[in-house]
Amino acid sequence: MSERVEILGVKVDAVTMAQAVALVEELITARKPSIVATANAEMLMRATHDEELHQILNAAELVVPDGAGTVWAAHHLGYEMPERVAGYDLVQELLKLAPKKSQRIFFFGSATGIADRAKAKAETLYPGIEIVGTRNGFFTAADEPEIIAQIQNSRADILLAALGVPKQEKWLAAHKSELNVPVSIGVGGTLDVMAGAVRRAPKWMQRAKLEWLFRAMLQPSRAGRLIALPKFVLKVHASKK
Ligand code: UDP
């Protein structure tokens, strides 16, 4: 396993994209139901006051450094953190490999129709890919047995859960063993971006570490969430020994 560095009590894997992909592939081969989380500053902040999320992240098989904030925090605390591994990019790498490895993928989450549009996009981008099921992410407790059965029957190797943080992590942790999927990943807005419903920041903004600003501009309803970022910076600094 890779080295894990602790940021605000959460152990994050110090991995490159290539290492993250290799680790996910190992988890698929091992076939023991595993959870992969993509930790950005907002998720790490939430874990400081959400004990359930905190425990789920520290029990996850892989926690990748998603976001410039996470990489900054690791460096500020004196750890090595080779690069940002954005959840969206990790998913694209895995989808690219899936046809070659005959892996089956399930898209779960986002508003009605989004997962199907993301599936159509994946089929164009990655010929031969097997998206073996889709299901929107708005449901009641009464719908859950049917959703679980749909995922089980799909015999997926990778489950992408796009229910938002922390719902996706909690749902995956609660149902991990019955779902019996080798790798489940909480992917936030990834299906929205694949479906073309939400745009990703242009590359220059990603390079300038401004993806968070772009997201807030595009979806002003998210702007309130920005307050987590300066709080994160202060908290990481205060935790420095
Ligand atoms: N979502 C969902 N079910 C819910 C709440 C949210 O499927 O009960 C979806 C929502 O439509 C969106 C995704 O979860 O596609 C959350 O995306 P966001 O970019 O907000 O992710 P986060 O920043 O929370 O990871």
PDB file of C-alpha atoms and ligand atoms in Angstrom:
ATOM      1  CA  MET A   1       0.000   0.000   0.000  1.00  0.00           C
ATOM      2  CA  SER A   2       1.038   3.602  -0.445  1.00  0.00           C
ATOM      3  CA  GLU A   3       2.019   5.989   2.286  1.00  0.00           C
ATOM      4  CA  ARG A   4      -0.897   7.682   4.050  1.00  0.00           C
ATOM      5  CA  VAL A   5      -0.572  11.200   5.413  1.00  0.00           C
ATOM      6  CA  GLU A   6      -2.860  12.552   8.072  1.00  0.00           C
ATOM      7  CA  ILE A   7      -4.742  15.778   7.338  1.00  0.00           C
ATOM      8  CA  LEU A   8      -7.135  16.951  10.073  1.00  0.00           C
ATOM      9  CA  GLY A   9      -7.378  13.379  11.339  1.00  0.00           C
ATOM     10  CA  VAL A  10      -8.052  11.773   7.951  1.00  0.00           C
ATOM     11  CA  LYS A  11      -5.462   9.519   6.365  1.00  0.00           C
ATOM     12  CA  VAL A  12      -5.014  10.434   2.709  1.00  0.00           C
ATOM     13  CA  ASP A  13      -2.966   8.267   0.330  1.00  0.00           C
ATOM     14  CA  ALA A  14       0.059  10.085  -1.108  1.00  0.00           C
ATOM     15  CA  VAL A  15      -0.390   8.726  -4.614  1.00  0.00           C
ATOM     16  CA  THR A  16       0.031   9.860  -8.193  1.00  0.00           C
ATOM     17  CA  MET A  17      -2.779   9.266 -10.683  1.00  0.00           C
ATOM     18  CA  ALA A  18      -0.903   6.258 -12.092  1.00  0.00           C
ATOM     19  CA  GLN A  19      -0.507   4.743  -8.610  1.00  0.00           C
ATOM     20  CA  ALA A  20      -4.166   5.382  -7.757  1.00  0.00           C
ATOM     21  CA  VAL A  21      -5.259   3.600 -10.950  1.00  0.00           C
ATOM     22  CA  ALA A  22      -2.942   0.663 -10.186  1.00  0.00           C
ATOM     23  CA  LEU A  23      -4.318   0.404  -6.629  1.00  0.00           C
ATOM     24  CA  VAL A  24      -7.925   0.405  -7.860  1.00  0.00           C
ATOM     25  CA  GLU A  25      -7.053  -2.327 -10.365  1.00  0.00           C
ATOM     26  CA  GLU A  26      -5.553  -4.391  -7.515  1.00  0.00           C
ATOM     27  CA  LEU A  27      -8.714  -3.914  -5.464  1.00  0.00           C
ATOM     28  CA  ILE A  28     -10.837  -5.112  -8.391  1.00  0.00           C
ATOM     29  CA  THR A  29      -8.676  -8.205  -8.766  1.00  0.00           C
ATOM     30  CA  ALA A  30      -8.881  -8.903  -5.018  1.00  0.00           C
ATOM     31  CA  ARG A  31     -12.717  -8.810  -5.279  1.00  0.00           C
ATOM     32  CA  LYS A  32     -13.215  -7.890  -1.612  1.00  0.00           C
ATOM     33  CA  PRO A  33     -15.779  -5.046  -1.492  1.00  0.00           C
ATOM     34  CA  SER A  34     -13.750  -1.829  -1.150  1.00  0.00           C
ATOM     35  CA  ILE A  35     -14.448   1.871  -0.914  1.00  0.00           C
ATOM     36  CA  VAL A  36     -12.484   4.612  -2.651  1.00  0.00           C
ATOM     37  CA  ALA A  37     -12.967   8.215  -1.532  1.00  0.00           C
ATOM     38  CA  THR A  38     -11.842  11.416  -3.204  1.00  0.00           C
ATOM     39  CA  ALA A  39     -10.903  13.859  -0.461  1.00  0.00           C
ATOM     40  CA  ASN A  40     -11.099  17.585  -1.158  1.00  0.00           C
ATOM     41  CA  ALA A  41     -10.879  20.373   1.430  1.00  0.00           C
ATOM     42  CA  GLU A  42     -14.624  20.424   1.912  1.00  0.00           C
ATOM     43  CA  MET A  43     -14.791  16.707   2.649  1.00  0.00           C
ATOM     44  CA  LEU A  44     -11.855  16.912   5.072  1.00  0.00           C
ATOM     45  CA  MET A  45     -13.516  19.854   6.867  1.00  0.00           C
ATOM     46  CA  ARG A  46     -16.778  17.958   7.151  1.00  0.00           C
ATOM     47  CA  ALA A  47     -14.976  14.965   8.616  1.00  0.00           C
ATOM     48  CA  THR A  48     -13.773  17.144  11.516  1.00  0.00           C
ATOM     49  CA  HIS A  49     -17.357  17.389  12.801  1.00  0.00           C
ATOM     50  CA  ASP A  50     -18.973  14.325  11.219  1.00  0.00           C
ATOM     51  CA  GLU A  51     -17.636  11.336  13.119  1.00  0.00           C
ATOM     52  CA  GLU A  52     -19.381   8.791  10.885  1.00  0.00           C
ATOM     53  CA  LEU A  53     -17.731  10.260   7.767  1.00  0.00           C
ATOM     54  CA  HIS A  54     -14.399  10.458   9.608  1.00  0.00           C
ATOM     55  CA  GLN A  55     -14.524   6.733  10.427  1.00  0.00           C
ATOM     56  CA  ILE A  56     -15.645   5.755   6.928  1.00  0.00           C
ATOM     57  CA  LEU A  57     -12.737   7.666   5.359  1.00  0.00           C
ATOM     58  CA  ASN A  58     -10.184   6.120   7.685  1.00  0.00           C
ATOM     59  CA  ALA A  59     -11.573   2.659   6.939  1.00  0.00           C
ATOM     60  CA  ALA A  60     -11.632   3.244   3.160  1.00  0.00           C
ATOM     61  CA  GLU A  61      -9.199   1.174   1.114  1.00  0.00           C
ATOM     62  CA  LEU A  62      -8.047   4.247  -0.829  1.00  0.00           C
ATOM     63  CA  VAL A  63      -8.445   7.993  -0.212  1.00  0.00           C
ATOM     64  CA  VAL A  64      -7.065  10.075  -3.076  1.00  0.00           C
ATOM     65  CA  PRO A  65      -6.015  13.731  -2.809  1.00  0.00           C
ATOM     66  CA  ASP A  66      -8.791  15.375  -4.818  1.00  0.00           C
ATOM     67  CA  GLY A  67      -8.306  19.115  -4.886  1.00  0.00           C
ATOM     68  CA  ALA A  68      -5.548  21.671  -4.667  1.00  0.00           C
ATOM     69  CA  GLY A  69      -6.461  22.248  -0.992  1.00  0.00           C
ATOM     70  CA  THR A  70      -5.637  18.669  -0.021  1.00  0.00           C
ATOM     71  CA  VAL A  71      -2.261  18.772  -1.774  1.00  0.00           C
ATOM     72  CA  TRP A  72      -1.498  22.166  -0.205  1.00  0.00           C
ATOM     73  CA  ALA A  73      -2.396  20.857   3.270  1.00  0.00           C
ATOM     74  CA  ALA A  74      -0.115  17.841   2.939  1.00  0.00           C
ATOM     75  CA  HIS A  75       2.794  20.042   1.856  1.00  0.00           C
ATOM     76  CA  HIS A  76       2.098  22.606   4.580  1.00  0.00           C
ATOM     77  CA  LEU A  77       2.234  19.818   7.153  1.00  0.00           C
ATOM     78  CA  GLY A  78       5.588  18.696   5.747  1.00  0.00           C
ATOM     79  CA  TYR A  79       4.489  15.570   3.904  1.00  0.00           C
ATOM     80  CA  GLU A  80       5.131  14.416   0.372  1.00  0.00           C
ATOM     81  CA  MET A  81       2.054  14.551  -1.863  1.00  0.00           C
ATOM     82  CA  PRO A  82       3.054  14.064  -5.492  1.00  0.00           C
ATOM     83  CA  GLU A  83       0.014  15.476  -7.282  1.00  0.00           C
ATOM     84  CA  ARG A  84      -3.682  16.132  -7.257  1.00  0.00           C
ATOM     85  CA  VAL A  85      -5.794  13.106  -8.189  1.00  0.00           C
ATOM     86  CA  ALA A  86      -9.148  14.589  -9.155  1.00  0.00           C
ATOM     87  CA  GLY A  87     -12.079  12.204  -8.838  1.00  0.00           C
ATOM     88  CA  TYR A  88     -13.324  13.093 -12.314  1.00  0.00           C
ATOM     89  CA  ASP A  89      -9.926  12.325 -13.882  1.00  0.00           C
ATOM     90  CA  LEU A  90      -9.514   9.094 -11.915  1.00  0.00           C
ATOM     91  CA  VAL A  91     -12.914   7.938 -13.174  1.00  0.00           C
ATOM     92  CA  GLN A  92     -11.944   8.713 -16.790  1.00  0.00           C
ATOM     93  CA  GLU A  93      -8.719   6.683 -16.415  1.00  0.00           C
ATOM     94  CA  LEU A  94     -10.668   3.726 -15.009  1.00  0.00           C
ATOM     95  CA  LEU A  95     -13.344   3.916 -17.719  1.00  0.00           C
ATOM     96  CA  LYS A  96     -10.615   4.012 -20.358  1.00  0.00           C
ATOM     97  CA  LEU A  97      -9.125   0.769 -18.994  1.00  0.00           C
ATOM     98  CA  ALA A  98     -12.436  -1.017 -18.419  1.00  0.00           C
ATOM     99  CA  PRO A  99     -13.032  -2.365 -21.970  1.00  0.00           C
ATOM    100  CA  LYS A 100      -9.493  -3.813 -22.117  1.00  0.00           C
ATOM    101  CA  LYS A 101     -10.034  -5.523 -18.775  1.00  0.00           C
ATOM    102  CA  SER A 102     -13.646  -6.556 -19.467  1.00  0.00           C
ATOM    103  CA  GLN A 103     -14.787  -4.701 -16.363  1.00  0.00           C
ATOM    104  CA  ARG A 104     -18.448  -3.880 -15.784  1.00  0.00           C
ATOM    105  CA  ILE A 105     -19.457  -0.447 -14.511  1.00  0.00           C
ATOM    106  CA  PHE A 106     -22.612   0.853 -12.756  1.00  0.00           C
ATOM    107  CA  PHE A 107     -23.559   4.565 -12.678  1.00  0.00           C
ATOM    108  CA  PHE A 108     -25.666   5.398  -9.599  1.00  0.00           C
ATOM    109  CA  GLY A 109     -26.715   8.937  -8.715  1.00  0.00           C
ATOM    110  CA  SER A 110     -27.551  12.457  -9.918  1.00  0.00           C
ATOM    111  CA  ALA A 111     -30.876  13.702 -11.249  1.00  0.00           C
ATOM    112  CA  THR A 112     -33.153  11.677 -13.534  1.00  0.00           C
ATOM    113  CA  GLY A 113     -31.604  11.069 -16.953  1.00  0.00           C
ATOM    114  CA  ILE A 114     -28.084  12.198 -16.026  1.00  0.00           C
ATOM    115  CA  ALA A 115     -26.653   8.702 -15.490  1.00  0.00           C
ATOM    116  CA  ASP A 116     -28.098   7.591 -18.853  1.00  0.00           C
ATOM    117  CA  ARG A 117     -26.544  10.579 -20.614  1.00  0.00           C
ATOM    118  CA  ALA A 118     -23.236   9.901 -18.887  1.00  0.00           C
ATOM    119  CA  LYS A 119     -23.502   6.276 -20.055  1.00  0.00           C
ATOM    120  CA  ALA A 120     -24.034   7.387 -23.669  1.00  0.00           C
ATOM    121  CA  LYS A 121     -21.014   9.679 -23.371  1.00  0.00           C
ATOM    122  CA  ALA A 122     -18.858   6.884 -21.915  1.00  0.00           C
ATOM    123  CA  GLU A 123     -19.906   4.588 -24.783  1.00  0.00           C
ATOM    124  CA  THR A 124     -18.713   7.189 -27.308  1.00  0.00           C
ATOM    125  CA  LEU A 125     -15.475   7.963 -25.494  1.00  0.00           C
ATOM    126  CA  TYR A 126     -14.545   4.396 -24.555  1.00  0.00           C
ATOM    127  CA  PRO A 127     -15.760   1.978 -27.262  1.00  0.00           C
ATOM    128  CA  GLY A 128     -16.626  -1.461 -25.934  1.00  0.00           C
ATOM    129  CA  ILE A 129     -17.307  -0.230 -22.408  1.00  0.00           C
ATOM    130  CA  GLU A 130     -19.975  -2.120 -20.490  1.00  0.00           C
ATOM    131  CA  ILE A 131     -22.098   0.223 -18.387  1.00  0.00           C
ATOM    132  CA  VAL A 132     -24.269  -2.501 -16.913  1.00  0.00           C
ATOM    133  CA  GLY A 133     -26.750  -0.312 -15.051  1.00  0.00           C
ATOM    134  CA  THR A 134     -27.850   3.206 -14.251  1.00  0.00           C
ATOM    135  CA  ARG A 135     -30.103   4.619 -11.540  1.00  0.00           C
ATOM    136  CA  ASN A 136     -30.789   8.204 -10.446  1.00  0.00           C
ATOM    137  CA  GLY A 137     -29.763   9.332  -6.976  1.00  0.00           C
ATOM    138  CA  PHE A 138     -33.083  10.533  -5.610  1.00  0.00           C
ATOM    139  CA  PHE A 139     -34.826   7.832  -3.620  1.00  0.00           C
ATOM    140  CA  THR A 140     -36.541   7.009  -0.339  1.00  0.00           C
ATOM    141  CA  ALA A 141     -35.701   4.247   2.132  1.00  0.00           C
ATOM    142  CA  ALA A 142     -38.510   2.195   0.553  1.00  0.00           C
ATOM    143  CA  ASP A 143     -36.675   2.230  -2.807  1.00  0.00           C
ATOM    144  CA  GLU A 144     -33.393   0.988  -1.382  1.00  0.00           C
ATOM    145  CA  PRO A 145     -33.968  -2.808  -1.564  1.00  0.00           C
ATOM    146  CA  GLU A 146     -34.744  -2.459  -5.277  1.00  0.00           C
ATOM    147  CA  ILE A 147     -31.649  -0.294  -5.889  1.00  0.00           C
ATOM    148  CA  ILE A 148     -29.459  -2.763  -4.003  1.00  0.00           C
ATOM    149  CA  ALA A 149     -30.903  -5.684  -5.992  1.00  0.00           C
ATOM    150  CA  GLN A 150     -30.346  -3.809  -9.269  1.00  0.00           C
ATOM    151  CA  ILE A 151     -26.669  -3.229  -8.389  1.00  0.00           C
ATOM    152  CA  GLN A 152     -26.187  -6.828  -7.179  1.00  0.00           C
ATOM    153  CA  ASN A 153     -27.764  -8.280 -10.315  1.00  0.00           C
ATOM    154  CA  SER A 154     -25.627  -6.082 -12.563  1.00  0.00           C
ATOM    155  CA  ARG A 155     -22.503  -7.911 -11.359  1.00  0.00           C
ATOM    156  CA  ALA A 156     -20.595  -4.640 -11.675  1.00  0.00           C
ATOM    157  CA  ASP A 157     -16.869  -4.493 -10.939  1.00  0.00           C
ATOM    158  CA  ILE A 158     -16.949  -0.742 -10.306  1.00  0.00           C
ATOM    159  CA  LEU A 159     -19.819   1.240  -8.810  1.00  0.00           C
ATOM    160  CA  LEU A 160     -19.739   5.010  -9.226  1.00  0.00           C
ATOM    161  CA  ALA A 161     -21.950   6.658  -6.603  1.00  0.00           C
ATOM    162  CA  ALA A 162     -22.807  10.298  -7.313  1.00  0.00           C
ATOM    163  CA  LEU A 163     -25.026  11.272  -4.375  1.00  0.00           C
ATOM    164  CA  GLY A 164     -22.889  14.129  -3.013  1.00  0.00           C
ATOM    165  CA  VAL A 165     -20.734  14.183   0.127  1.00  0.00           C
ATOM    166  CA  PRO A 166     -21.327  12.639   2.676  1.00  0.00           C
ATOM    167  CA  LYS A 167     -24.432  10.808   1.456  1.00  0.00           C
ATOM    168  CA  GLN A 168     -22.501   8.736  -1.094  1.00  0.00           C
ATOM    169  CA  GLU A 169     -19.793   7.671   1.394  1.00  0.00           C
ATOM    170  CA  LYS A 170     -22.378   6.768   4.070  1.00  0.00           C
ATOM    171  CA  TRP A 171     -24.591   4.877   1.630  1.00  0.00           C
ATOM    172  CA  LEU A 172     -21.668   2.899   0.257  1.00  0.00           C
ATOM    173  CA  ALA A 173     -20.326   2.070   3.717  1.00  0.00           C
ATOM    174  CA  ALA A 174     -23.765   0.949   4.928  1.00  0.00           C
ATOM    175  CA  HIS A 175     -24.373  -1.358   1.956  1.00  0.00           C
ATOM    176  CA  LYS A 176     -20.851  -2.389   1.012  1.00  0.00           C
ATOM    177  CA  SER A 177     -21.078  -6.083   1.900  1.00  0.00           C
ATOM    178  CA  GLU A 178     -24.536  -6.756   0.461  1.00  0.00           C
ATOM    179  CA  LEU A 179     -23.737  -4.873  -2.760  1.00  0.00           C
ATOM    180  CA  ASN A 180     -20.754  -7.157  -3.187  1.00  0.00           C
ATOM    181  CA  VAL A 181     -19.087  -4.859  -5.760  1.00  0.00           C
ATOM    182  CA  PRO A 182     -15.255  -4.987  -5.704  1.00  0.00           C
ATOM    183  CA  VAL A 183     -14.756  -1.203  -5.911  1.00  0.00           C
ATOM    184  CA  SER A 184     -17.247   1.542  -5.064  1.00  0.00           C
ATOM    185  CA  ILE A 185     -16.243   5.169  -5.519  1.00  0.00           C
ATOM    186  CA  GLY A 186     -18.012   8.312  -4.305  1.00  0.00           C
ATOM    187  CA  VAL A 187     -17.775  10.611  -7.315  1.00  0.00           C
ATOM    188  CA  GLY A 188     -19.835  13.746  -6.495  1.00  0.00           C
ATOM    189  CA  GLY A 189     -20.612  15.729  -9.632  1.00  0.00           C
ATOM    190  CA  THR A 190     -18.732  13.455 -12.092  1.00  0.00           C
ATOM    191  CA  LEU A 191     -21.856  12.117 -13.846  1.00  0.00           C
ATOM    192  CA  ASP A 192     -23.210  15.688 -14.209  1.00  0.00           C
ATOM    193  CA  VAL A 193     -19.991  16.683 -15.971  1.00  0.00           C
ATOM    194  CA  MET A 194     -19.976  13.580 -18.191  1.00  0.00           C
ATOM    195  CA  ALA A 195     -23.620  14.209 -19.110  1.00  0.00           C
ATOM    196  CA  GLY A 196     -22.754  17.767 -20.104  1.00  0.00           C
ATOM    197  CA  ALA A 197     -25.107  19.208 -17.458  1.00  0.00           C
ATOM    198  CA  VAL A 198     -22.243  20.900 -15.568  1.00  0.00           C
ATOM    199  CA  ARG A 199     -19.020  22.157 -17.097  1.00  0.00           C
ATOM    200  CA  ARG A 200     -15.629  21.442 -15.622  1.00  0.00           C
ATOM    201  CA  ALA A 201     -13.216  24.355 -15.103  1.00  0.00           C
ATOM    202  CA  PRO A 202     -10.967  25.060 -18.100  1.00  0.00           C
ATOM    203  CA  LYS A 203      -7.490  23.539 -17.845  1.00  0.00           C
ATOM    204  CA  TRP A 204      -5.811  26.892 -17.121  1.00  0.00           C
ATOM    205  CA  MET A 205      -8.081  27.389 -14.106  1.00  0.00           C
ATOM    206  CA  GLN A 206      -7.362  23.850 -12.896  1.00  0.00           C
ATOM    207  CA  ARG A 207      -3.637  24.555 -13.254  1.00  0.00           C
ATOM    208  CA  ALA A 208      -4.034  27.860 -11.398  1.00  0.00           C
ATOM    209  CA  LYS A 209      -5.711  25.843  -8.630  1.00  0.00           C
ATOM    210  CA  LEU A 210      -8.941  27.765  -9.149  1.00  0.00           C
ATOM    211  CA  GLU A 211     -11.364  24.945  -9.918  1.00  0.00           C
ATOM    212  CA  TRP A 212     -13.270  25.698  -6.681  1.00  0.00           C
ATOM    213  CA  LEU A 213     -13.841  29.289  -7.850  1.00  0.00           C
ATOM    214  CA  PHE A 214     -15.138  28.150 -11.228  1.00  0.00           C
ATOM    215  CA  ARG A 215     -17.603  25.753  -9.579  1.00  0.00           C
ATOM    216  CA  ALA A 216     -18.898  28.512  -7.311  1.00  0.00           C
ATOM    217  CA  MET A 217     -19.337  30.893 -10.271  1.00  0.00           C
ATOM    218  CA  LEU A 218     -21.195  28.301 -12.299  1.00  0.00           C
ATOM    219  CA  GLN A 219     -23.473  27.163  -9.496  1.00  0.00           C
ATOM    220  CA  PRO A 220     -23.990  30.190  -7.210  1.00  0.00           C
ATOM    221  CA  SER A 221     -25.992  27.947  -4.862  1.00  0.00           C
ATOM    222  CA  ARG A 222     -22.615  26.405  -3.976  1.00  0.00           C
ATOM    223  CA  ALA A 223     -21.032  29.757  -3.102  1.00  0.00           C
ATOM    224  CA  GLY A 224     -21.969  29.408   0.580  1.00  0.00           C
ATOM    225  CA  ARG A 225     -19.845  26.274   0.678  1.00  0.00           C
ATOM    226  CA  LEU A 226     -16.729  28.338  -0.120  1.00  0.00           C
ATOM    227  CA  ILE A 227     -16.446  29.419   3.504  1.00  0.00           C
ATOM    228  CA  ALA A 228     -15.132  25.905   4.196  1.00  0.00           C
ATOM    229  CA  LEU A 229     -11.930  26.754   2.270  1.00  0.00           C
ATOM    230  CA  PRO A 230     -10.446  29.543   4.453  1.00  0.00           C
ATOM    231  CA  LYS A 231     -11.618  27.604   7.511  1.00  0.00           C
ATOM    232  CA  PHE A 232      -9.728  24.588   6.169  1.00  0.00           C
ATOM    233  CA  VAL A 233      -6.533  26.622   5.670  1.00  0.00           C
ATOM    234  CA  LEU A 234      -6.691  27.982   9.235  1.00  0.00           C
ATOM    235  CA  LYS A 235      -7.487  24.602  10.741  1.00  0.00           C
ATOM    236  CA  VAL A 236      -4.669  22.847   8.900  1.00  0.00           C
ATOM    237  CA  HIS A 237      -2.262  25.567   9.982  1.00  0.00           C
ATOM    238  CA  ALA A 238      -3.419  25.306  13.602  1.00  0.00           C
ATOM    239  CA  SER A 239      -2.919  21.536  13.509  1.00  0.00           C
ATOM    240  CA  LYS A 240       0.714  21.936  12.463  1.00  0.00           C
ATOM    241  CA  LYS A 241       3.052  20.727  15.197  1.00  0.00           C
TER     242      LYS A 241
HETATM  243  N1  UDP B   1     -27.408  13.961  -5.611  1.00  0.00           N
HETATM  244  C1  UDP B   1     -28.134  12.779  -5.661  1.00  0.00           C
HETATM  245  N2  UDP B   1     -28.973  12.491  -4.635  1.00  0.00           N
HETATM  246  C2  UDP B   1     -29.136  13.317  -3.570  1.00  0.00           C
HETATM  247  C3  UDP B   1     -28.363  14.523  -3.525  1.00  0.00           C
HETATM  248  C4  UDP B   1     -27.502  14.806  -4.565  1.00  0.00           C
HETATM  249  O1  UDP B   1     -28.007  12.014  -6.602  1.00  0.00           O
HETATM  250  O2  UDP B   1     -29.912  12.988  -2.673  1.00  0.00           O
HETATM  251  C5  UDP B   1     -26.492  14.249  -6.718  1.00  0.00           C
HETATM  252  C6  UDP B   1     -26.632  15.590  -7.373  1.00  0.00           C
HETATM  253  O3  UDP B   1     -27.657  15.546  -8.356  1.00  0.00           O
HETATM  254  C7  UDP B   1     -25.249  15.773  -7.980  1.00  0.00           C
HETATM  255  C8  UDP B   1     -24.338  15.038  -6.991  1.00  0.00           C
HETATM  256  O4  UDP B   1     -25.197  14.264  -6.186  1.00  0.00           O
HETATM  257  O5  UDP B   1     -25.182  15.108  -9.214  1.00  0.00           O
HETATM  258  C9  UDP B   1     -23.538  15.952  -6.066  1.00  0.00           C
HETATM  259  O6  UDP B   1     -22.710  16.709  -6.819  1.00  0.00           O
HETATM  260  P1  UDP B   1     -21.770  17.799  -6.163  1.00  0.00           P
HETATM  261  O7  UDP B   1     -20.967  18.368  -7.266  1.00  0.00           O
HETATM  262  O8  UDP B   1     -22.561  18.718  -5.290  1.00  0.00           O
HETATM  263  O9  UDP B   1     -20.870  16.853  -5.304  1.00  0.00           O
HETATM  264  P2  UDP B   1     -20.075  17.089  -3.959  1.00  0.00           P
HETATM  265  O10 UDP B   1     -19.381  18.411  -4.099  1.00  0.00           O
HETATM  266  O11 UDP B   1     -21.090  17.051  -2.860  1.00  0.00           O
HETATM  267  O12 UDP B   1     -19.174  15.918  -3.971  1.00  0.00           O
END
